[in-house]
Amino acid sequence: MMQKYYFILFCLFPLISCSQNKKVESEPIKIEAPIINQNFTTLKFEANGKPCLASINDRYIDFKDRSSFSLSFFVNVNTLEKNKDGHPTDKEALLFNNLQTEIIQELSKVLGSYCYVGTTTMTGYRDILLYIKPEDQKNATEILERLKTQQSRIESISFEIDPKWEAVSSFYEAVTIKN
């Protein structure tokens, strides 16, 4: 039972510390070619007594070049049509997936290289989790600010220097345990 609480706390720490950061930096961001062979693991956890989900890209479990992609880049998207848990309805999930695809495609055009870690679904919002090179922050900011004017669901974007990927480490530990 105690392990469950530690796991929940471990998963929530990066979400609380990153998704609450509403500031937008103005340095550039760079992304690698889109990743084609991605395998994702779905993790379930709770926050404030509500069920949450994380879909985490397994490709980066033992990624050796994390320090080259040392800038976490999180895009927070509001969920408008929600079920009782605050998660998106099927219609809303489709809209989110299309928005996510658009964001990834636009970033890929300019940044070229990036690490797409995955998403989290929390009560009332979703986060898209990426890691980029610090020198690409300005380009990523420009792209997301432009998309934000077109897509009112994009609540915020946040950047944080994180060379060891500590903000998502609990997810990768949980993926390793699950697999």
Coordinates of N, CA, C and O in Angstrom, one line a residue:
M1 N 0.8 -1.2 0.0 CA 0.0 0.0 0.0 C 0.9 1.3 0.0 O 0.6 2.2 -0.7
M2 N 1.9 1.2 0.8 CA 2.8 2.4 0.9 C 3.5 2.6 -0.5 O 3.7 3.8 -0.8
Q3 N 3.8 1.6 -1.2 CA 4.5 1.7 -2.5 C 3.5 2.5 -3.5 O 4.0 3.3 -4.3
K4 N 2.2 2.3 -3.4 CA 1.3 2.9 -4.2 C 1.3 4.4 -3.9 O 1.3 5.2 -4.9
Y5 N 1.4 4.8 -2.7 CA 1.4 6.3 -2.4 C 2.7 6.9 -2.8 O 2.7 8.0 -3.3
Y6 N 3.8 6.2 -2.7 CA 5.1 6.7 -3.2 C 5.1 6.9 -4.7 O 5.5 7.9 -5.2
F7 N 4.5 5.9 -5.4 CA 4.4 6.0 -6.8 C 3.6 7.2 -7.2 O 3.9 7.9 -8.1
I8 N 2.4 7.4 -6.6 CA 1.5 8.5 -6.9 C 2.3 9.8 -6.7 O 2.3 10.7 -7.5
L9 N 2.9 9.9 -5.5 CA 3.7 11.2 -5.2 C 4.8 11.4 -6.2 O 5.0 12.5 -6.7
F10 N 5.5 10.3 -6.5 CA 6.6 10.4 -7.5 C 6.1 10.9 -8.8 O 6.8 11.6 -9.5
C11 N 4.9 10.4 -9.3 CA 4.4 10.8 -10.6 C 3.9 12.2 -10.5 O 4.0 12.9 -11.5
L12 N 3.3 12.7 -9.4 CA 2.8 14.0 -9.3 C 3.8 15.1 -9.3 O 3.6 16.2 -9.7
F13 N 4.9 14.8 -8.6 CA 5.9 15.9 -8.5 C 6.3 16.6 -9.8 O 6.3 17.8 -9.8
P14 N 6.7 15.8 -10.8 CA 7.0 16.6 -12.0 C 5.9 17.3 -12.7 O 6.0 18.3 -13.3
L15 N 4.7 16.8 -12.5 CA 3.5 17.4 -13.1 C 3.2 18.7 -12.4 O 2.9 19.7 -13.0
I16 N 3.3 18.7 -11.1 CA 3.0 19.9 -10.3 C 4.1 20.9 -10.6 O 3.8 22.1 -10.8
S17 N 5.3 20.5 -10.6 CA 6.4 21.5 -10.8 C 6.5 22.0 -12.2 O 6.9 23.2 -12.3
C18 N 6.1 21.3 -13.2 CA 6.2 21.8 -14.6 C 4.9 22.4 -15.1 O 5.0 23.4 -15.7
S19 N 3.8 21.7 -14.9 CA 2.6 22.2 -15.6 C 2.1 23.5 -14.9 O 1.3 24.1 -15.5
Q20 N 2.5 23.8 -13.7 CA 2.0 25.0 -13.1 C 2.9 26.2 -13.5 O 2.5 27.3 -13.2
N21 N 4.0 25.9 -14.1 CA 4.8 27.0 -14.6 C 4.3 27.7 -15.8 O 4.3 27.1 -16.9
K22 N 3.7 28.8 -15.7 CA 3.0 29.5 -16.8 C 3.9 30.4 -17.6 O 3.4 31.0 -18.6
K23 N 5.1 30.6 -17.2 CA 6.0 31.6 -17.9 C 6.4 31.0 -19.3 O 6.5 29.8 -19.5
V24 N 6.7 31.9 -20.2 CA 7.2 31.5 -21.5 C 8.5 32.2 -21.8 O 8.6 33.4 -21.7
E25 N 9.5 31.4 -22.0 CA 10.8 31.9 -22.3 C 10.9 32.3 -23.7 O 10.1 31.9 -24.6
S26 N 11.9 33.1 -24.1 CA 12.0 33.5 -25.5 C 13.3 33.1 -26.1 O 13.8 33.8 -27.0
E27 N 13.8 32.0 -25.8 CA 15.0 31.4 -26.4 C 14.6 30.3 -27.4 O 13.5 29.7 -27.3
P28 N 15.5 30.0 -28.4 CA 15.1 29.0 -29.4 C 15.0 27.6 -29.0 O 15.6 27.2 -28.0
I29 N 14.4 26.7 -29.8 CA 14.2 25.3 -29.6 C 14.5 24.5 -30.9 O 14.1 25.0 -31.9
K30 N 15.1 23.4 -30.8 CA 15.4 22.6 -32.0 C 14.8 21.1 -31.8 O 14.9 20.6 -30.7
I31 N 14.3 20.5 -32.9 CA 13.7 19.2 -32.8 C 14.2 18.3 -33.9 O 14.5 18.7 -35.0
E32 N 14.5 17.0 -33.6 CA 14.9 16.0 -34.6 C 13.8 15.7 -35.5 O 12.7 16.0 -35.3
A33 N 14.2 14.9 -36.5 CA 13.2 14.4 -37.4 C 12.1 13.7 -36.7 O 12.4 13.1 -35.6
P34 N 10.9 13.7 -37.1 CA 9.8 13.0 -36.4 C 10.2 11.5 -36.2 O 10.7 10.9 -37.0
I35 N 9.8 11.1 -35.0 CA 10.1 9.7 -34.6 C 9.0 8.8 -35.2 O 7.8 9.1 -35.0
I36 N 9.4 7.8 -36.0 CA 8.4 7.0 -36.6 C 8.0 5.7 -35.8 O 6.9 5.4 -35.6
N37 N 9.0 5.0 -35.3 CA 8.7 3.8 -34.6 C 8.7 4.1 -33.1 O 9.6 3.8 -32.4
Q38 N 7.5 4.5 -32.7 CA 7.3 4.9 -31.3 C 6.5 3.8 -30.6 O 5.5 3.3 -31.2
N39 N 6.9 3.4 -29.4 CA 6.1 2.5 -28.6 C 5.7 3.3 -27.3 O 6.6 3.8 -26.7
F40 N 4.5 3.3 -27.0 CA 4.1 4.0 -25.8 C 3.5 3.1 -24.8 O 2.8 2.1 -25.1
T41 N 3.7 3.5 -23.5 CA 3.2 2.7 -22.4 C 2.2 3.7 -21.7 O 2.5 4.8 -21.5
T42 N 1.0 3.2 -21.4 CA 0.0 4.0 -20.7 C 0.1 3.7 -19.2 O 0.1 2.5 -18.8
L43 N 0.3 4.7 -18.4 CA 0.4 4.6 -16.9 C -0.9 5.3 -16.3 O -1.3 6.3 -16.8
K44 N -1.4 4.7 -15.3 CA -2.5 5.2 -14.6 C -2.1 5.6 -13.2 O -1.3 4.9 -12.6
F45 N -2.5 6.8 -12.7 CA -2.2 7.3 -11.4 C -3.3 8.2 -10.9 O -4.2 8.5 -11.7
E46 N -3.2 8.7 -9.7 CA -4.2 9.6 -9.2 C -3.6 10.9 -8.8 O -2.5 10.9 -8.3
A47 N -4.4 12.0 -8.9 CA -4.0 13.3 -8.4 C -5.3 13.9 -7.8 O -6.3 13.9 -8.5
N48 N -5.2 14.3 -6.6 CA -6.3 14.9 -5.9 C -7.6 14.0 -5.9 O -8.7 14.4 -6.1
G49 N -7.3 12.7 -5.8 CA -8.4 11.7 -5.8 C -9.0 11.4 -7.2 O -10.0 10.7 -7.2
K50 N -8.5 12.0 -8.2 CA -9.0 11.8 -9.6 C -8.0 10.9 -10.4 O -6.8 11.1 -10.3
P51 N -8.6 10.1 -11.2 CA -7.7 9.2 -12.1 C -7.0 10.1 -13.1 O -7.6 11.0 -13.7
C52 N -5.8 9.8 -13.4 CA -5.0 10.5 -14.4 C -4.3 9.4 -15.3 O -4.1 8.3 -14.9
L53 N -3.9 9.9 -16.5 CA -3.2 9.0 -17.4 C -1.9 9.6 -17.9 O -1.9 10.9 -18.1
A54 N -0.9 8.8 -18.2 CA 0.3 9.3 -18.9 C 0.5 8.3 -20.0 O 0.4 7.1 -19.8
S55 N 0.8 8.8 -21.2 CA 1.2 8.0 -22.3 C 2.7 8.3 -22.6 O 3.0 9.4 -23.1
I56 N 3.6 7.4 -22.3 CA 5.0 7.7 -22.3 C 5.7 6.9 -23.4 O 5.5 5.7 -23.5
N57 N 6.5 7.6 -24.1 CA 7.3 7.0 -25.2 C 8.4 6.2 -24.7 O 9.4 6.7 -24.1
D58 N 8.4 4.9 -24.9 CA 9.4 3.9 -24.4 C 10.8 4.1 -25.0 O 11.8 3.7 -24.5
R59 N 10.8 4.8 -26.1 CA 12.1 4.9 -26.8 C 13.2 5.6 -26.0 O 14.3 5.4 -26.1
Y60 N 12.8 6.4 -25.0 CA 13.7 7.2 -24.2 C 14.1 6.6 -22.9 O 14.7 7.3 -22.1
I61 N 13.7 5.4 -22.6 CA 14.0 4.7 -21.3 C 15.5 4.8 -21.1 O 15.9 5.2 -20.0
D62 N 16.3 4.3 -22.0 CA 17.8 4.3 -21.8 C 18.5 5.3 -22.7 O 19.6 5.1 -23.1
F63 N 17.8 6.4 -23.1 CA 18.4 7.4 -24.0 C 19.6 8.0 -23.4 O 19.6 8.5 -22.3
K64 N 20.7 7.8 -24.1 CA 22.0 8.2 -23.6 C 22.3 9.7 -23.9 O 23.2 10.3 -23.2
D65 N 21.6 10.4 -24.7 CA 21.9 11.7 -25.1 C 20.9 12.8 -24.5 O 20.7 13.8 -25.1
R66 N 20.4 12.5 -23.3 CA 19.4 13.4 -22.7 C 20.0 14.8 -22.5 O 19.3 15.8 -22.7
S67 N 21.3 14.8 -22.1 CA 21.9 16.2 -21.9 C 21.9 17.1 -23.1 O 21.9 18.3 -23.0
S68 N 21.9 16.5 -24.3 CA 21.8 17.3 -25.5 C 20.5 17.9 -25.7 O 20.3 19.0 -26.3
F69 N 19.4 17.3 -25.2 CA 18.1 17.8 -25.2 C 17.7 18.1 -23.8 O 16.8 17.5 -23.2
S70 N 18.3 19.2 -23.3 CA 18.2 19.5 -21.9 C 17.1 20.5 -21.5 O 17.0 20.8 -20.3
L71 N 16.3 20.9 -22.4 CA 15.3 21.8 -22.1 C 13.9 21.1 -22.2 O 13.5 20.7 -23.3
S72 N 13.2 21.0 -21.1 CA 11.9 20.5 -21.1 C 11.0 21.5 -21.8 O 11.1 22.7 -21.5
F73 N 10.0 21.0 -22.5 CA 9.1 21.9 -23.3 C 7.7 21.3 -23.2 O 7.4 20.3 -23.8
F74 N 6.9 21.9 -22.3 CA 5.6 21.3 -22.0 C 4.5 22.3 -22.5 O 4.6 23.5 -22.3
V75 N 3.6 21.7 -23.3 CA 2.4 22.5 -23.8 C 1.2 22.0 -23.1 O 0.8 20.8 -23.1
N76 N 0.5 23.0 -22.4 CA -0.6 22.7 -21.6 C -1.9 23.0 -22.4 O -2.0 24.2 -22.9
V77 N -2.8 22.0 -22.6 CA -4.0 22.2 -23.4 C -5.2 22.0 -22.5 O -5.3 20.9 -21.9
N78 N -6.1 22.9 -22.5 CA -7.4 22.8 -21.8 C -8.3 21.8 -22.4 O -8.4 21.7 -23.6
T79 N -9.0 21.1 -21.5 CA -10.0 20.2 -21.9 C -11.4 20.9 -21.7 O -11.7 21.3 -20.5
L80 N -12.1 21.1 -22.7 CA -13.4 21.8 -22.6 C -14.6 20.8 -22.3 O -15.4 21.1 -21.4
E81 N -14.7 19.8 -23.1 CA -15.8 18.8 -22.9 C -15.2 17.6 -22.1 O -14.4 16.9 -22.6
K82 N -15.7 17.5 -20.9 CA -15.1 16.6 -19.9 C -16.1 15.5 -19.5 O -17.3 15.8 -19.4
N83 N -15.6 14.4 -19.1 CA -16.4 13.4 -18.4 C -16.4 13.7 -16.9 O -15.8 14.7 -16.5
K84 N -16.9 12.8 -16.1 CA -17.0 13.0 -14.7 C -15.6 13.1 -14.0 O -15.5 13.8 -12.9
D85 N -14.6 12.6 -14.6 CA -13.3 12.7 -14.0 C -12.5 13.9 -14.5 O -11.3 14.1 -14.2
G86 N -13.1 14.7 -15.4 CA -12.4 15.8 -16.0 C -11.6 15.5 -17.2 O -10.8 16.3 -17.7
H87 N -11.7 14.2 -17.6 CA -10.9 13.8 -18.8 C -11.8 14.1 -20.1 O -13.0 14.3 -20.0
P88 N -11.1 14.2 -21.2 CA -11.9 14.6 -22.4 C -12.9 13.5 -22.9 O -12.6 12.3 -22.7
T89 N -14.0 14.0 -23.4 CA -14.9 13.1 -24.1 C -14.2 12.6 -25.4 O -13.2 13.0 -25.8
D90 N -14.9 11.6 -26.0 CA -14.3 11.0 -27.3 C -14.1 12.1 -28.3 O -13.1 12.2 -29.0
K91 N -15.1 13.0 -28.4 CA -15.0 14.1 -29.4 C -13.8 15.0 -29.0 O -13.1 15.5 -29.9
E92 N -13.7 15.3 -27.8 CA -12.6 16.2 -27.3 C -11.3 15.6 -27.5 O -10.3 16.2 -27.9
A93 N -11.2 14.3 -27.3 CA -9.9 13.6 -27.4 C -9.5 13.6 -28.9 O -8.3 13.8 -29.2
L94 N -10.4 13.5 -29.8 CA -10.1 13.6 -31.2 C -9.5 15.0 -31.5 O -8.5 15.1 -32.2
L95 N -10.2 16.0 -31.0 CA -9.7 17.4 -31.2 C -8.3 17.6 -30.6 O -7.4 18.2 -31.3
F96 N -8.1 17.0 -29.5 CA -6.8 17.1 -28.8 C -5.7 16.4 -29.7 O -4.6 16.9 -29.9
N97 N -6.0 15.2 -30.1 CA -5.1 14.4 -31.0 C -4.7 15.2 -32.2 O -3.5 15.2 -32.7
N98 N -5.7 15.8 -32.9 CA -5.4 16.6 -34.1 C -4.6 17.8 -33.7 O -3.6 18.2 -34.5
L99 N -4.8 18.5 -32.6 CA -4.0 19.6 -32.2 C -2.6 19.2 -31.9 O -1.6 19.8 -32.3
Q100 N -2.5 18.1 -31.2 CA -1.1 17.5 -30.9 C -0.3 17.2 -32.2 O 0.8 17.6 -32.3
T101 N -1.0 16.6 -33.1 CA -0.4 16.3 -34.4 C 0.1 17.6 -35.1 O 1.2 17.7 -35.6
E102 N -0.8 18.6 -35.1 CA -0.4 19.9 -35.7 C 0.8 20.5 -35.0 O 1.7 21.0 -35.7
I103 N 0.8 20.5 -33.7 CA 2.0 21.0 -33.0 C 3.2 20.3 -33.3 O 4.3 20.9 -33.6
I104 N 3.2 19.0 -33.3 CA 4.4 18.2 -33.6 C 4.9 18.5 -35.1 O 6.1 18.6 -35.3
Q105 N 3.9 18.5 -36.0 CA 4.3 18.8 -37.4 C 4.9 20.2 -37.6 O 5.9 20.3 -38.3
E106 N 4.4 21.2 -36.9 CA 4.9 22.5 -37.1 C 6.3 22.6 -36.4 O 7.2 23.2 -37.0
L107 N 6.5 22.0 -35.3 CA 7.8 22.0 -34.7 C 8.8 21.2 -35.5 O 10.0 21.7 -35.6
S108 N 8.4 20.1 -36.1 CA 9.3 19.3 -36.9 C 9.8 20.1 -38.2 O 10.9 19.9 -38.6
K109 N 9.0 21.0 -38.7 CA 9.4 21.8 -39.9 C 10.5 22.7 -39.6 O 11.4 22.9 -40.4
V110 N 10.5 23.2 -38.4 CA 11.5 24.2 -38.0 C 12.7 23.7 -37.2 O 13.8 24.0 -37.4
L111 N 12.3 22.8 -36.2 CA 13.3 22.4 -35.3 C 14.1 21.2 -35.7 O 15.3 21.0 -35.4
G112 N 13.5 20.3 -36.5 CA 14.3 19.2 -37.0 C 14.5 18.1 -36.0 O 14.1 16.9 -36.3
S113 N 15.0 18.4 -34.8 CA 15.3 17.3 -33.8 C 14.6 17.7 -32.5 O 14.6 18.8 -32.1
Y114 N 14.0 16.6 -31.9 CA 13.4 16.8 -30.6 C 13.1 15.4 -30.0 O 13.3 14.4 -30.7
C115 N 12.7 15.4 -28.8 CA 12.4 14.1 -28.1 C 10.9 14.3 -27.6 O 10.6 15.0 -26.7
Y116 N 10.0 13.5 -28.3 CA 8.6 13.6 -27.9 C 8.4 12.5 -26.8 O 8.4 11.3 -27.1
V117 N 8.3 12.9 -25.6 CA 8.2 12.0 -24.5 C 6.8 11.4 -24.3 O 6.6 10.3 -24.0
G118 N 5.7 12.2 -24.6 CA 4.4 11.7 -24.5 C 3.4 12.8 -24.0 O 3.6 14.0 -24.2
T119 N 2.3 12.3 -23.3 CA 1.3 13.2 -22.8 C 0.9 12.8 -21.4 O 1.0 11.6 -21.1
T120 N 0.3 13.7 -20.7 CA -0.4 13.4 -19.5 C -1.8 13.9 -19.6 O -2.0 15.0 -20.2
T121 N -2.8 13.2 -19.1 CA -4.2 13.7 -19.0 C -4.5 13.8 -17.5 O -4.6 12.8 -16.8
M122 N -4.8 15.0 -17.2 CA -5.1 15.3 -15.8 C -6.6 15.9 -15.8 O -7.1 16.1 -16.8
T123 N -7.1 16.2 -14.6 CA -8.4 16.7 -14.5 C -8.4 18.1 -15.2 O -7.8 19.1 -14.7
G124 N -9.1 18.2 -16.3 CA -9.3 19.5 -17.0 C -8.2 19.9 -18.0 O -8.4 21.0 -18.6
Y125 N -7.2 19.1 -18.1 CA -6.1 19.5 -19.1 C -5.3 18.3 -19.5 O -5.3 17.3 -18.9
R126 N -4.5 18.6 -20.6 CA -3.5 17.6 -21.0 C -2.2 18.4 -21.2 O -2.2 19.6 -21.6
D127 N -1.1 17.7 -21.0 CA 0.2 18.3 -21.3 C 0.8 17.4 -22.4 O 0.8 16.2 -22.3
I128 N 1.5 18.1 -23.3 CA 2.3 17.5 -24.3 C 3.7 17.7 -23.8 O 4.2 18.8 -23.6
L129 N 4.5 16.6 -23.7 CA 5.8 16.6 -23.1 C 6.9 16.4 -24.1 O 6.9 15.3 -24.8
L130 N 7.8 17.3 -24.3 CA 8.9 17.2 -25.2 C 10.2 17.7 -24.6 O 10.1 18.5 -23.6
Y131 N 11.3 17.3 -25.1 CA 12.6 17.8 -24.7 C 13.3 18.3 -26.0 O 13.2 17.6 -27.0
I132 N 13.9 19.4 -25.9 CA 14.6 20.0 -27.1 C 15.9 20.6 -26.7 O 16.3 20.6 -25.5
K133 N 16.7 21.0 -27.7 CA 18.0 21.6 -27.4 C 17.7 23.1 -27.0 O 16.9 23.8 -27.6
P134 N 18.4 23.6 -26.0 CA 18.2 24.9 -25.5 C 18.3 26.0 -26.6 O 17.5 27.0 -26.6
E135 N 19.2 25.8 -27.6 CA 19.3 26.8 -28.6 C 18.1 26.9 -29.5 O 17.9 27.9 -30.3
D136 N 17.1 26.0 -29.4 CA 15.9 26.0 -30.2 C 14.7 26.6 -29.5 O 13.6 26.6 -30.1
Q137 N 14.9 27.1 -28.3 CA 13.8 27.6 -27.6 C 13.1 28.8 -28.3 O 11.8 28.8 -28.3
K138 N 13.8 29.7 -28.9 CA 13.2 30.8 -29.5 C 12.3 30.4 -30.7 O 11.1 30.9 -30.8
N139 N 12.8 29.5 -31.5 CA 11.9 29.0 -32.6 C 10.7 28.3 -32.1 O 9.6 28.5 -32.7
A140 N 10.8 27.5 -31.1 CA 9.7 26.7 -30.5 C 8.6 27.7 -30.0 O 7.4 27.6 -30.1
T141 N 9.1 28.7 -29.3 CA 8.3 29.7 -28.7 C 7.5 30.4 -29.8 O 6.2 30.6 -29.7
E142 N 8.1 30.8 -30.8 CA 7.5 31.5 -31.9 C 6.4 30.7 -32.6 O 5.3 31.1 -32.8
I143 N 6.7 29.4 -32.8 CA 5.7 28.5 -33.4 C 4.5 28.3 -32.4 O 3.3 28.4 -32.9
L144 N 4.8 28.1 -31.2 CA 3.6 27.9 -30.2 C 2.8 29.1 -30.0 O 1.6 29.1 -29.8
E145 N 3.5 30.3 -29.9 CA 2.7 31.5 -29.8 C 1.8 31.7 -31.0 O 0.7 32.2 -30.8
R146 N 2.3 31.4 -32.2 CA 1.5 31.5 -33.4 C 0.3 30.6 -33.3 O -0.9 30.9 -33.5
L147 N 0.6 29.3 -32.9 CA -0.5 28.3 -32.8 C -1.5 28.7 -31.7 O -2.7 28.4 -31.8
K148 N -1.0 29.3 -30.6 CA -1.8 29.7 -29.5 C -2.9 30.7 -29.9 O -4.0 30.7 -29.4
T149 N -2.5 31.6 -30.9 CA -3.5 32.6 -31.3 C -4.5 31.9 -32.2 O -5.6 32.5 -32.3
Q150 N -4.2 30.8 -32.8 CA -5.2 30.1 -33.6 C -6.0 29.0 -32.8 O -7.1 28.6 -33.2
Q151 N -5.4 28.6 -31.7 CA -6.0 27.5 -30.9 C -6.2 27.9 -29.5 O -5.3 27.9 -28.7
S152 N -7.4 28.4 -29.1 CA -7.6 28.9 -27.8 C -7.4 27.8 -26.7 O -7.3 28.2 -25.5
R153 N -7.4 26.6 -27.1 CA -7.3 25.5 -26.1 C -5.8 25.5 -25.5 O -5.6 24.9 -24.4
I154 N -4.9 26.0 -26.2 CA -3.5 26.0 -25.7 C -3.4 27.0 -24.6 O -3.5 28.2 -24.8
E155 N -3.3 26.5 -23.4 CA -3.3 27.4 -22.2 C -2.0 28.0 -22.0 O -1.8 29.2 -21.7
S156 N -0.9 27.2 -22.0 CA 0.4 27.7 -21.7 C 1.5 26.8 -22.3 O 1.2 25.7 -22.7
I157 N 2.7 27.4 -22.4 CA 3.9 26.6 -22.8 C 4.9 27.0 -21.7 O 4.9 28.1 -21.2
S158 N 5.7 26.0 -21.4 CA 6.7 26.2 -20.4 C 8.0 25.5 -20.7 O 8.0 24.5 -21.4
F159 N 9.1 26.1 -20.4 CA 10.4 25.6 -20.6 C 11.1 25.6 -19.3 O 11.0 26.4 -18.4
E160 N 12.0 24.5 -19.1 CA 12.8 24.4 -17.9 C 14.0 23.6 -18.2 O 13.9 22.6 -18.9
I161 N 15.2 24.1 -17.8 CA 16.4 23.4 -18.0 C 16.3 22.1 -17.1 O 16.1 22.2 -15.9
D162 N 16.5 21.0 -17.8 CA 16.4 19.7 -17.1 C 17.3 18.7 -17.8 O 16.8 17.7 -18.5
P163 N 18.6 18.8 -17.7 CA 19.5 17.9 -18.4 C 19.4 16.4 -18.1 O 19.8 15.5 -18.9
K164 N 18.9 16.1 -16.9 CA 18.7 14.7 -16.5 C 17.3 14.2 -16.7 O 17.0 13.1 -16.3
W165 N 16.4 15.0 -17.2 CA 15.0 14.7 -17.4 C 14.3 14.3 -16.1 O 13.5 13.4 -16.1
E166 N 14.6 15.0 -15.1 CA 14.0 14.7 -13.8 C 12.5 14.9 -13.8 O 11.8 14.2 -13.1
A167 N 12.0 15.8 -14.6 CA 10.6 16.1 -14.7 C 9.7 14.9 -15.1 O 8.6 14.8 -14.9
V168 N 10.4 14.0 -15.9 CA 9.7 12.8 -16.4 C 10.3 11.5 -15.9 O 9.9 10.4 -16.3
S169 N 11.3 11.6 -15.0 CA 12.0 10.4 -14.5 C 11.0 9.4 -13.8 O 11.2 8.2 -14.0
S170 N 10.1 9.9 -13.1 CA 9.1 9.0 -12.4 C 8.3 8.2 -13.4 O 8.0 7.0 -13.2
F171 N 8.0 8.8 -14.6 CA 7.3 8.0 -15.6 C 8.2 6.9 -16.1 O 7.7 5.8 -16.3
Y172 N 9.4 7.2 -16.4 CA 10.3 6.2 -17.0 C 10.6 5.1 -16.0 O 10.7 3.9 -16.3
E173 N 10.7 5.4 -14.7 CA 10.8 4.4 -13.7 C 9.6 3.5 -13.6 O 9.7 2.3 -13.5
A174 N 8.4 4.1 -13.7 CA 7.2 3.3 -13.7 C 7.1 2.5 -15.0 O 6.6 1.3 -14.9
V175 N 7.5 3.0 -16.1 CA 7.4 2.2 -17.4 C 8.4 1.0 -17.2 O 8.0 -0.1 -17.6
T176 N 9.6 1.2 -16.7 CA 10.5 0.1 -16.5 C 9.9 -1.0 -15.6 O 10.0 -2.2 -15.8
I177 N 9.3 -0.6 -14.5 CA 8.7 -1.5 -13.5 C 7.5 -2.2 -14.2 O 7.4 -3.5 -14.1
K178 N 6.7 -1.5 -15.0 CA 5.5 -2.1 -15.7 C 5.9 -3.1 -16.7 O 5.3 -4.2 -16.9
N179 N 7.0 -2.8 -17.4 CA 7.5 -3.7 -18.5 C 8.3 -4.8 -17.9 O 8.5 -5.8 -18.3

